[in-house]
Amino acid sequence: MTGPAGAPGHRLVDLHLHSTASDGALPPADVVVAAARVGLVAIALTDHDSVAGVAEARAAGERTGVRVVTGVELSAMDGDCEVHLLGLHLTRVEAVEQRLAFFRDGRRARAEEIVRRLAALGIPVTMEAVLRHAGGGAIGRPHVARALVEGGWAADVREAFERWLGNGRPAFVPKIRLTSADAIALVHEAGGLAVLAHPGVEGTRARVERFAAAGLDGLEVRHPGHSPDDAARVATIAEQFRLVPSGGSDWHGTPGGPRHIGTQRVPYEWLVRQEERLAERGARERVA
Ligand code: AMP
Ligand code: ZN
Ligand code: FE
Ligand code: FE
């Protein structure tokens, strides 16, 4: 065993991962196999607006001994700012599947609008190419980016974002987004914990306080987008508002990319604290 998990008592998890069910490069089973290879004991599959990869991931988890937590990543608006919320430990996905499907449909309509804008800019990338890259998963800008790279209009995905697709760039189109309060409520309806993803520098005390009042359960403390200072600050804010910590690599399966599964070294103990939080809520609901 050469993975990060190492000795017992030092068990590690990764609670933020993407697969081909959204904009990841690897099928869900391959994500789990990668988790087993680096010695993780549990992962959460957190595809954008979709839980379609979870069944396959779970089956692979049973074969490899990796526990798979049902998750999703939602995009929400807080004022003018887009924030991402992870729903972790979902148990009632059927209660929210229709709404997730609505957001996935919105992603498709948005991709069509992006393609129209690109055409107006003289770039004849086709919707067919975008859909081929999406492979039936929830469509995102990375799929458009890959189609642009394939057509030779950008050297790589990063350049496609910088020139065309990124926030404020000429082919940028916003998604349909929930309010943050509605996103938190949706996660609760699905039986899960609502965790503010990669709060980074925008994870201010004021924002977290408002989200906590709306029922937020946790903060993603460890994420590759966080500096060591960010992680320390977010951990402190989590304690202040009695939110549980979470963390993950946000790995999209990209070969040679800067992120890799398991690298955030998230202790299994954090997953246990999340389950305790769920159990407390369950107990409160039974009393009420
Ligand atoms: P979307 O959900 O369609 O708005 O796409 C957001 C996804 O695009 C993120 O989850 C990242 O995977 C990816 N992404 C965002 N910004 C960039 C960037 N500058 N370069 C490469 N990928 C990016
Ligand atoms: Zn993504
Ligand atoms: Fe995100
Ligand atoms: Fe993500």
XYZ file of C-alpha atoms and ligand atoms in Angstrom:
314
model
C 0.000 0.000 0.000
C 1.583 3.226 -1.155
C -1.493 5.428 -0.848
C -2.088 8.258 1.599
C -4.227 6.184 3.952
C -1.366 4.162 5.411
C -1.689 2.855 8.942
C -5.017 2.183 10.654
C -6.111 5.155 12.718
C -5.038 7.310 9.826
C -7.902 6.537 7.533
C -8.632 9.118 4.852
C -11.658 10.054 2.755
C -12.394 12.367 -0.202
C -15.828 13.999 -0.115
C -15.832 16.016 -3.345
C -15.423 14.146 -6.646
C -16.833 14.370 -10.162
C -17.485 11.680 -12.775
C -18.921 11.404 -16.287
C -22.363 11.869 -14.683
C -21.395 15.559 -14.951
C -18.132 17.134 -16.110
C -15.641 14.556 -14.843
C -13.516 12.560 -17.284
C -13.869 9.117 -15.646
C -16.916 6.861 -15.253
C -18.108 6.542 -11.628
C -16.662 3.023 -11.236
C -13.222 4.261 -12.318
C -13.352 7.067 -9.751
C -13.938 4.439 -7.048
C -11.122 2.251 -8.373
C -8.826 5.305 -8.223
C -9.959 5.853 -4.611
C -9.130 2.249 -3.720
C -5.740 2.576 -5.394
C -4.711 5.499 -3.169
C -6.098 3.742 -0.095
C -9.165 5.871 0.682
C -11.797 4.247 2.914
C -14.708 6.401 1.693
C -15.598 8.911 -1.004
C -18.559 11.105 -1.865
C -19.518 11.347 -5.522
C -20.676 14.963 -5.939
C -21.594 15.519 -9.570
C -23.142 18.813 -10.643
C -26.976 18.576 -10.482
C -26.919 14.779 -10.758
C -26.863 11.616 -8.664
C -26.926 9.424 -11.782
C -23.411 8.093 -11.137
C -23.995 6.928 -7.590
C -25.430 3.445 -8.284
C -22.445 2.498 -10.434
C -20.041 3.975 -7.890
C -21.667 2.011 -5.067
C -21.412 -1.246 -6.975
C -17.716 -0.556 -7.551
C -17.420 0.351 -3.873
C -18.743 -3.049 -2.884
C -16.134 -4.740 -5.062
C -13.232 -2.629 -3.808
C -14.194 -2.006 -0.163
C -14.555 1.763 -0.606
C -17.619 3.259 1.002
C -19.565 5.581 -1.329
C -21.552 8.514 0.068
C -24.361 9.849 -2.138
C -23.683 13.492 -2.956
C -24.434 16.303 -5.376
C -23.027 19.787 -6.087
C -25.576 22.559 -6.596
C -24.995 26.077 -7.939
C -26.778 28.840 -6.073
C -26.863 32.631 -6.021
C -26.056 34.708 -3.014
C -26.622 38.283 -4.105
C -24.419 38.701 -7.192
C -22.122 35.879 -6.213
C -22.368 32.262 -7.390
C -21.813 29.809 -4.577
C -21.674 26.030 -4.672
C -23.393 23.813 -2.144
C -22.610 20.177 -1.639
C -25.423 17.892 -0.573
C -23.795 14.967 1.258
C -25.285 11.718 2.628
C -28.461 12.052 0.569
C -31.020 9.363 1.452
C -34.155 10.573 -0.369
C -32.955 11.453 -3.858
C -36.353 10.604 -5.348
C -37.789 13.613 -3.493
C -35.546 16.004 -5.454
C -34.802 14.208 -8.724
C -37.385 16.260 -10.658
C -35.732 19.489 -9.578
C -32.268 18.175 -10.432
C -33.621 17.217 -13.874
C -34.921 20.772 -14.267
C -31.421 22.132 -13.619
C -29.877 19.628 -16.011
C -32.358 20.710 -18.705
C -31.370 24.307 -17.959
C -27.723 23.353 -18.459
C -28.543 21.990 -21.889
C -30.443 25.131 -22.937
C -27.540 27.208 -21.631
C -25.019 25.177 -23.671
C -27.153 25.867 -26.769
C -27.002 29.588 -26.000
C -23.214 29.394 -25.519
C -22.911 27.649 -28.904
C -25.036 30.405 -30.516
C -22.815 33.084 -29.006
C -19.690 31.317 -30.192
C -21.175 31.107 -33.701
C -21.785 34.874 -33.605
C -18.107 35.264 -32.669
C -17.107 33.262 -35.743
C -16.536 29.941 -33.989
C -18.684 27.213 -35.546
C -18.420 24.670 -32.728
C -21.481 22.382 -32.841
C -23.956 21.310 -30.191
C -23.413 17.776 -31.432
C -19.749 17.963 -30.421
C -20.667 19.397 -27.009
C -23.207 16.612 -26.419
C -20.675 13.991 -27.464
C -18.228 15.294 -24.856
C -21.014 15.371 -22.250
C -21.789 11.720 -22.979
C -25.277 11.940 -21.478
C -24.106 13.568 -18.227
C -25.109 16.973 -16.849
C -23.676 19.442 -19.401
C -21.170 22.030 -18.229
C -18.776 24.557 -19.664
C -15.920 22.012 -19.537
C -17.739 20.030 -22.252
C -17.942 23.128 -24.457
C -14.269 23.773 -23.660
C -13.295 20.270 -24.783
C -15.234 20.756 -28.032
C -13.380 24.048 -28.582
C -10.023 22.348 -28.011
C -10.988 19.503 -30.340
C -11.870 22.019 -33.079
C -8.558 23.824 -32.636
C -10.132 27.062 -31.314
C -8.253 26.826 -28.016
C -4.998 25.130 -27.098
C -6.438 23.652 -23.901
C -9.452 23.815 -21.598
C -7.931 26.596 -19.542
C -7.468 28.786 -22.607
C -11.057 28.061 -23.707
C -12.244 29.437 -20.344
C -9.904 32.419 -20.487
C -10.871 33.428 -24.012
C -14.548 32.506 -24.266
C -16.315 30.685 -21.461
C -15.166 32.152 -18.161
C -17.166 34.628 -16.106
C -17.268 37.934 -18.033
C -15.839 36.412 -21.224
C -17.721 36.879 -24.531
C -19.547 33.507 -24.592
C -20.315 33.389 -20.872
C -23.928 32.492 -20.085
C -25.103 32.069 -16.490
C -26.886 28.911 -15.335
C -30.338 28.742 -13.804
C -29.526 28.908 -10.122
C -31.310 28.460 -6.848
C -31.129 30.934 -4.036
C -28.770 29.672 -1.365
C -31.685 29.165 1.053
C -33.560 27.067 -1.523
C -30.445 25.010 -2.229
C -30.041 24.258 1.482
C -33.732 23.344 1.730
C -33.442 21.053 -1.305
C -30.547 19.174 0.281
C -32.524 18.763 3.490
C -35.531 17.438 1.586
C -33.182 14.838 0.110
C -32.174 13.874 3.656
C -28.629 15.218 3.379
C -26.199 17.660 4.941
C -25.811 21.026 3.202
C -22.131 21.978 3.012
C -20.832 25.230 1.523
C -18.270 24.147 -1.086
C -14.842 25.794 -1.400
C -15.809 28.969 0.518
C -12.282 30.326 -0.100
C -11.824 34.052 0.355
C -15.529 34.594 -0.250
C -16.466 32.452 2.722
C -16.811 35.465 4.961
C -18.139 35.288 8.477
C -21.166 37.373 7.430
C -22.062 35.036 4.578
C -21.620 31.915 6.685
C -23.729 33.437 9.457
C -26.599 34.025 7.032
C -26.273 30.526 5.570
C -26.135 29.002 9.058
C -29.397 30.802 9.857
C -30.862 29.166 6.714
C -29.850 25.736 8.029
C -26.376 25.182 6.607
C -24.736 22.130 8.216
C -21.113 22.291 7.186
C -18.189 24.035 5.512
C -15.698 22.550 3.086
C -12.486 23.298 4.954
C -10.050 21.353 2.778
C -10.168 22.043 -0.972
C -7.391 22.540 -3.546
C -8.604 26.111 -4.149
C -7.865 27.005 -0.527
C -4.564 28.428 0.664
C -3.415 27.178 4.086
C -4.721 30.493 5.475
C -8.146 29.933 3.879
C -8.371 26.447 5.375
C -7.465 27.700 8.841
C -9.922 30.600 8.648
C -12.764 28.421 7.335
C -12.109 25.851 10.092
C -12.364 28.590 12.722
C -15.602 29.944 11.256
C -17.017 26.402 11.176
C -16.352 26.006 14.891
C -17.893 29.376 15.681
C -21.155 28.508 13.969
C -21.109 24.844 15.024
C -20.803 23.619 11.445
C -19.207 20.282 10.604
C -16.014 20.277 8.520
C -15.734 18.562 5.155
C -13.127 18.315 2.463
C -12.215 16.823 -0.854
C -10.060 17.110 -3.933
C -12.793 18.246 -6.400
C -10.957 15.913 -8.788
C -12.454 15.756 -12.282
C -10.362 12.775 -13.391
C -8.278 14.948 -15.683
C -5.028 13.186 -16.552
C -1.996 15.289 -15.731
C -4.172 17.952 -14.094
C -3.120 19.782 -10.934
C -5.674 18.025 -8.712
C -5.675 14.412 -7.677
C -8.003 12.196 -5.691
C -7.154 11.861 -2.002
C -4.666 14.715 -1.880
C -6.638 16.826 0.594
C -6.011 14.226 3.322
C -9.451 14.472 4.894
C -9.682 12.371 8.083
C -12.347 9.681 8.367
C -13.231 11.330 11.669
C -14.816 14.235 9.743
C -17.171 11.800 8.023
C -18.086 10.393 11.447
C -18.880 13.911 12.682
C -21.125 14.415 9.678
C -23.004 11.246 10.509
C -23.389 12.367 14.123
C -24.866 15.614 12.842
C -27.355 13.675 10.715
C -28.270 11.493 13.678
C -28.889 14.589 15.841
C -31.182 16.019 13.205
C -33.011 12.717 12.925
C -33.532 12.679 16.692
C -34.864 16.271 16.650
C -37.250 15.428 13.832
C -38.605 12.410 15.714
C -39.306 14.582 18.770
C -40.955 17.338 16.749
P -20.465 25.089 -15.096
O -21.024 24.236 -13.975
O -20.974 24.668 -16.419
O -20.600 26.562 -14.843
O -18.910 24.774 -15.130
C -18.164 24.921 -13.959
C -17.026 23.923 -13.981
O -16.084 24.318 -14.942
C -16.280 23.872 -12.656
O -16.821 22.895 -11.803
C -14.901 23.461 -13.108
O -14.877 22.059 -13.269
C -14.770 24.067 -14.480
N -14.064 25.359 -14.545
C -14.481 26.551 -14.072
N -13.595 27.519 -14.347
C -12.582 26.928 -15.023
C -11.343 27.384 -15.596
N -10.987 28.686 -15.536
N -10.567 26.484 -16.200
C -10.923 25.193 -16.275
N -12.057 24.690 -15.753
C -12.873 25.544 -15.140
Zn -17.062 20.541 -12.292
Fe -17.649 23.892 -7.249
Fe -16.864 20.425 -7.769
